[in-house]
CSV table of N, CA and C in Angstrom, one decimal:
chain,number,residue,atom,x,y,z
A,1,MET,N,75.1,90.9,140.9
A,1,MET,CA,75.5,92.3,141.3
A,1,MET,C,74.3,93.0,141.9
A,2,SER,N,74.4,93.5,143.1
A,2,SER,CA,73.3,94.1,143.7
A,2,SER,C,73.1,95.5,143.3
A,3,ARG,N,71.9,96.0,143.4
A,3,ARG,CA,71.7,97.4,143.0
A,3,ARG,C,71.9,98.3,144.3
A,4,ARG,N,73.2,98.5,144.6
A,4,ARG,CA,73.6,99.3,145.7
A,4,ARG,C,74.8,100.1,145.3
A,5,CYS,N,74.8,101.4,145.8
A,5,CYS,CA,76.0,102.2,145.5
A,5,CYS,C,77.2,101.8,146.4
A,6,GLU,N,78.3,101.7,145.8
A,6,GLU,CA,79.5,101.2,146.6
A,6,GLU,C,80.1,102.2,147.5
A,7,LEU,N,79.8,103.5,147.3
A,7,LEU,CA,80.3,104.5,148.2
A,7,LEU,C,79.3,105.0,149.3
A,8,THR,N,78.1,105.2,148.9
A,8,THR,CA,77.1,105.7,149.9
A,8,THR,C,76.2,104.7,150.5
A,9,GLY,N,76.1,103.5,149.8
A,9,GLY,CA,75.2,102.5,150.3
A,9,GLY,C,73.7,102.7,149.9
A,10,LYS,N,73.5,103.6,149.0
A,10,LYS,CA,72.1,103.9,148.5
A,10,LYS,C,71.6,102.6,147.8
A,11,ALA,N,70.4,102.2,148.1
A,11,ALA,CA,69.9,100.9,147.5
A,11,ALA,C,68.5,101.1,147.0
A,12,VAL,N,67.9,100.0,146.6
A,12,VAL,CA,66.5,100.0,146.1
A,12,VAL,C,65.5,100.3,147.3
A,13,LEU,N,64.6,101.2,147.0
A,13,LEU,CA,63.5,101.5,147.9
A,13,LEU,C,62.2,101.0,147.3
A,14,SER,N,61.2,100.6,148.2
A,14,SER,CA,59.9,100.2,147.7
A,14,SER,C,58.9,101.2,148.1
A,15,GLY,N,57.8,101.2,147.4
A,15,GLY,CA,56.7,102.2,147.7
A,15,GLY,C,55.5,101.8,146.8
A,16,HIS,N,54.7,102.8,146.6
A,16,HIS,CA,53.4,102.6,145.9
A,16,HIS,C,53.4,103.5,144.7
A,17,LEU,N,52.8,103.0,143.6
A,17,LEU,CA,52.4,103.8,142.5
A,17,LEU,C,50.9,104.2,142.8
A,18,VAL,N,50.6,105.4,142.9
A,18,VAL,CA,49.2,105.8,143.3
A,18,VAL,C,48.5,106.4,142.1
A,19,SER,N,47.4,105.8,141.7
A,19,SER,CA,46.7,106.2,140.5
A,19,SER,C,45.8,107.4,140.9
A,20,HIS,N,45.1,107.9,139.8
A,20,HIS,CA,44.2,109.0,140.0
A,20,HIS,C,43.0,108.6,140.9
A,21,SER,N,42.6,107.3,140.9
A,21,SER,CA,41.5,106.9,141.7
A,21,SER,C,42.0,106.4,143.1
A,22,ASN,N,43.3,106.7,143.4
A,22,ASN,CA,44.0,106.4,144.7
A,22,ASN,C,44.2,104.9,144.9
A,23,ARG,N,44.2,104.1,143.9
A,23,ARG,CA,44.6,102.7,144.0
A,23,ARG,C,46.2,102.7,144.2
A,24,LYS,N,46.6,101.8,145.0
A,24,LYS,CA,48.1,101.7,145.3
A,24,LYS,C,48.6,100.3,144.8
A,25,THR,N,49.6,100.4,143.9
A,25,THR,CA,50.2,99.2,143.5
A,25,THR,C,51.7,99.3,143.8
A,26,LYS,N,52.3,98.1,144.2
A,26,LYS,CA,53.7,98.1,144.6
A,26,LYS,C,54.6,98.5,143.4
A,27,ARG,N,55.7,99.2,143.7
A,27,ARG,CA,56.7,99.6,142.8
A,27,ARG,C,58.1,99.7,143.5
A,28,LYS,N,59.1,99.7,142.7
A,28,LYS,CA,60.5,99.9,143.2
A,28,LYS,C,61.1,101.2,142.7
A,29,PHE,N,61.8,101.9,143.6
A,29,PHE,CA,62.6,103.1,143.3
A,29,PHE,C,64.0,102.6,143.2
A,30,LEU,N,64.6,102.6,141.9
A,30,LEU,CA,65.9,102.1,141.7
A,30,LEU,C,66.9,103.3,141.8
A,31,PRO,N,68.1,103.1,142.4
A,31,PRO,CA,69.1,104.2,142.4
A,31,PRO,C,69.7,104.3,141.0
A,32,ASN,N,70.1,105.5,140.7
A,32,ASN,CA,70.7,105.8,139.4
A,32,ASN,C,72.2,105.4,139.4
A,33,LEU,N,72.5,104.2,139.2
A,33,LEU,CA,73.9,103.7,139.3
A,33,LEU,C,74.6,103.8,138.0
A,34,CYS,N,75.9,104.2,138.1
A,34,CYS,CA,76.8,104.4,137.0
A,34,CYS,C,78.1,103.6,137.2
A,35,ASN,N,78.6,102.9,136.2
A,35,ASN,CA,79.9,102.3,136.3
A,35,ASN,C,81.0,103.4,135.9
A,36,VAL,N,81.8,103.7,136.9
A,36,VAL,CA,82.8,104.8,136.7
A,36,VAL,C,84.2,104.3,137.1
A,37,THR,N,85.2,105.0,136.6
A,37,THR,CA,86.6,104.8,136.9
A,37,THR,C,87.0,106.0,137.6
A,38,LEU,N,87.4,106.0,138.9
A,38,LEU,CA,87.8,107.1,139.6
A,38,LEU,C,89.3,107.1,139.8
A,39,GLN,N,90.0,108.2,139.8
A,39,GLN,CA,91.4,108.2,139.9
A,39,GLN,C,91.8,108.6,141.4
A,40,SER,N,92.7,107.8,142.0
A,40,SER,CA,93.2,108.1,143.3
A,40,SER,C,94.6,108.7,143.2
A,41,ASP,N,94.7,110.0,143.7
A,41,ASP,CA,95.9,110.7,143.5
A,41,ASP,C,97.0,110.1,144.4
A,42,ALA,N,96.7,109.7,145.7
A,42,ALA,CA,97.7,109.2,146.6
A,42,ALA,C,98.2,107.9,146.2
A,43,LEU,N,97.3,107.0,145.7
A,43,LEU,CA,97.7,105.6,145.3
A,43,LEU,C,98.3,105.6,143.9
A,44,GLN,N,98.1,106.6,143.1
A,44,GLN,CA,98.6,106.7,141.7
A,44,GLN,C,98.0,105.6,140.9
A,45,ARG,N,96.7,105.3,141.0
A,45,ARG,CA,96.0,104.3,140.2
A,45,ARG,C,94.5,104.6,140.1
A,46,SER,N,93.9,103.9,139.2
A,46,SER,CA,92.4,104.2,139.0
A,46,SER,C,91.7,103.0,139.7
A,47,VAL,N,90.4,103.3,140.1
A,47,VAL,CA,89.6,102.3,140.8
A,47,VAL,C,88.2,102.3,140.1
A,48,ARG,N,87.8,101.1,139.7
A,48,ARG,CA,86.4,100.9,139.0
A,48,ARG,C,85.4,100.7,140.1
A,49,LEU,N,84.3,101.5,140.1
A,49,LEU,CA,83.3,101.3,141.1
A,49,LEU,C,81.9,101.5,140.4
A,50,ARG,N,80.9,101.0,141.1
A,50,ARG,CA,79.5,101.2,140.6
A,50,ARG,C,78.8,102.1,141.6
A,51,VAL,N,78.7,103.4,141.3
A,51,VAL,CA,78.2,104.4,142.2
A,51,VAL,C,77.0,105.1,141.7
A,52,SER,N,76.2,105.7,142.6
A,52,SER,CA,75.1,106.5,142.2
A,52,SER,C,75.5,107.8,141.6
A,53,ALA,N,74.7,108.4,140.9
A,53,ALA,CA,75.0,109.8,140.3
A,53,ALA,C,75.1,110.8,141.5
A,54,HIS,N,74.4,110.6,142.5
A,54,HIS,CA,74.5,111.5,143.7
A,54,HIS,C,75.8,111.3,144.4
A,55,ALA,N,76.3,110.1,144.5
A,55,ALA,CA,77.6,109.9,145.1
A,55,ALA,C,78.7,110.5,144.2
A,56,LEU,N,78.6,110.4,142.9
A,56,LEU,CA,79.5,110.9,142.0
A,56,LEU,C,79.7,112.4,142.2
A,57,ARG,N,78.6,113.1,142.3
A,57,ARG,CA,78.6,114.5,142.6
A,57,ARG,C,79.2,114.8,144.0
A,58,SER,N,79.0,114.0,145.0
A,58,SER,CA,79.6,114.2,146.3
A,58,SER,C,81.1,114.0,146.2
A,59,VAL,N,81.6,113.0,145.4
A,59,VAL,CA,83.0,112.8,145.3
A,59,VAL,C,83.6,114.1,144.7
A,60,GLU,N,83.0,114.6,143.6
A,60,GLU,CA,83.5,115.8,143.0
A,60,GLU,C,83.5,117.0,144.0
A,61,HIS,N,82.4,117.1,144.8
A,61,HIS,CA,82.3,118.2,145.7
A,61,HIS,C,83.4,118.2,146.8
A,62,ARG,N,83.7,117.0,147.3
A,62,ARG,CA,84.7,116.9,148.3
A,62,ARG,C,86.1,117.0,147.9
A,63,GLY,N,86.3,116.9,146.6
A,63,GLY,CA,87.7,117.1,146.0
A,63,GLY,C,88.3,115.9,145.6
A,64,GLY,N,87.6,114.9,145.2
A,64,GLY,CA,88.2,113.6,144.6
A,64,GLY,C,87.9,112.4,145.5
A,65,LEU,N,88.3,111.3,145.0
A,65,LEU,CA,88.1,110.0,145.7
A,65,LEU,C,88.8,109.9,147.0
A,66,ASP,N,90.0,110.4,147.1
A,66,ASP,CA,90.8,110.3,148.3
A,66,ASP,C,90.1,111.1,149.5
A,67,ALA,N,89.7,112.3,149.2
A,67,ALA,CA,89.0,113.1,150.2
A,67,ALA,C,87.7,112.5,150.6
A,68,PHE,N,87.0,111.9,149.6
A,68,PHE,CA,85.7,111.3,150.0
A,68,PHE,C,85.9,110.1,150.9
A,69,LEU,N,86.8,109.2,150.5
A,69,LEU,CA,87.0,108.0,151.3
A,69,LEU,C,87.6,108.3,152.7
A,70,ALA,N,88.3,109.4,152.9
A,70,ALA,CA,88.8,109.8,154.2
A,70,ALA,C,87.7,110.2,155.1
A,71,LYS,N,86.6,110.8,154.6
A,71,LYS,CA,85.5,111.1,155.5
A,71,LYS,C,84.4,110.1,155.6
A,72,ALA,N,84.4,109.1,154.6
A,72,ALA,CA,83.3,108.1,154.6
A,72,ALA,C,83.3,107.2,155.7
A,73,LYS,N,82.2,106.7,156.2
A,73,LYS,CA,82.0,105.7,157.2
A,73,LYS,C,82.2,104.3,156.6
A,74,ALA,N,82.9,103.5,157.4
A,74,ALA,CA,83.2,102.1,156.9
A,74,ALA,C,82.0,101.3,156.7
A,75,GLU,N,80.9,101.6,157.4
A,75,GLU,CA,79.7,100.8,157.3
A,75,GLU,C,79.0,100.9,156.0
A,76,GLU,N,79.1,102.1,155.4
A,76,GLU,CA,78.4,102.4,154.1
A,76,GLU,C,79.2,101.9,152.9
A,77,LEU,N,80.5,101.7,153.0
A,77,LEU,CA,81.3,101.3,151.9
A,77,LEU,C,81.2,99.8,151.6
A,78,SER,N,81.4,99.5,150.3
A,78,SER,CA,81.4,98.1,149.8
A,78,SER,C,82.8,97.5,150.2
A,79,THR,N,83.0,96.2,149.9
A,79,THR,CA,84.3,95.6,150.2
A,79,THR,C,85.4,96.2,149.4
A,80,THR,N,85.1,96.5,148.1
A,80,THR,CA,86.1,97.1,147.2
A,80,THR,C,86.5,98.4,147.7
A,81,ALA,N,85.5,99.3,148.0
A,81,ALA,CA,85.8,100.6,148.4
A,81,ALA,C,86.5,100.6,149.8
A,82,LEU,N,86.1,99.7,150.7
A,82,LEU,CA,86.8,99.6,152.0
A,82,LEU,C,88.2,99.2,151.8
A,83,ALA,N,88.5,98.3,150.9
A,83,ALA,CA,89.9,97.9,150.7
A,83,ALA,C,90.8,99.1,150.2
A,84,VAL,N,90.2,99.9,149.3
A,84,VAL,CA,90.9,101.1,148.8
A,84,VAL,C,91.1,102.1,149.9
A,85,LYS,N,90.1,102.2,150.8
A,85,LYS,CA,90.2,103.2,151.9
A,85,LYS,C,91.3,102.8,152.9
A,86,ARG,N,91.4,101.5,153.2
A,86,ARG,CA,92.5,101.0,154.1
A,86,ARG,C,93.8,101.1,153.4
A,87,GLU,N,93.9,100.9,152.1
A,87,GLU,CA,95.2,101.1,151.4
A,87,GLU,C,95.6,102.5,151.4
A,88,LEU,N,94.6,103.4,151.3
A,88,LEU,CA,94.9,104.8,151.3
A,88,LEU,C,95.4,105.3,152.6
A,89,GLU,N,94.7,104.8,153.7
A,89,GLU,CA,95.1,105.1,155.1
A,89,GLU,C,96.6,104.7,155.4
A,90,LYS,N,96.9,103.5,154.9
A,90,LYS,CA,98.3,103.0,155.1
A,90,LYS,C,99.3,103.9,154.4
A,91,LYS,N,99.0,104.3,153.1
A,91,LYS,CA,99.8,105.1,152.3
A,91,LYS,C,100.1,106.5,153.0
A,92,LEU,N,99.0,107.0,153.5
A,92,LEU,CA,99.1,108.4,154.1
A,92,LEU,C,99.8,108.3,155.5
A,93,ALA,N,99.6,107.2,156.2
A,93,ALA,CA,100.3,107.0,157.5
A,93,ALA,C,101.8,106.8,157.3
A,94,ALA,N,102.2,106.1,156.2
A,94,ALA,CA,103.6,105.9,155.9
A,94,ALA,C,104.3,107.2,155.4
A,95,ALA,N,103.5,108.1,154.8
A,95,ALA,CA,104.1,109.3,154.3
A,95,ALA,C,104.3,110.3,155.4
A,96,SER,N,103.5,110.2,156.5
A,96,SER,CA,103.6,111.2,157.6
A,96,SER,C,104.9,111.0,158.4
């Protein structure tokens, strides 16, 4: 399981730990990933995803999983999230 957010694509970054004497040693900046179950109103089911805390706040800000996936770019989404997005688009197209 990779350390990558399934909704935003946020991943591990590398950089330096800089000491007081200005020595630089390699370190990793890990994303704050959480295993969450999000509810899709249009699909009437829940979806388990591994998302960052920042993405979780973005989902809440946009008004839920359905609204977030409608605006999200396909390149940033994981295969699971992309499948949910396509299923959501089909459901909304059939309802129209």
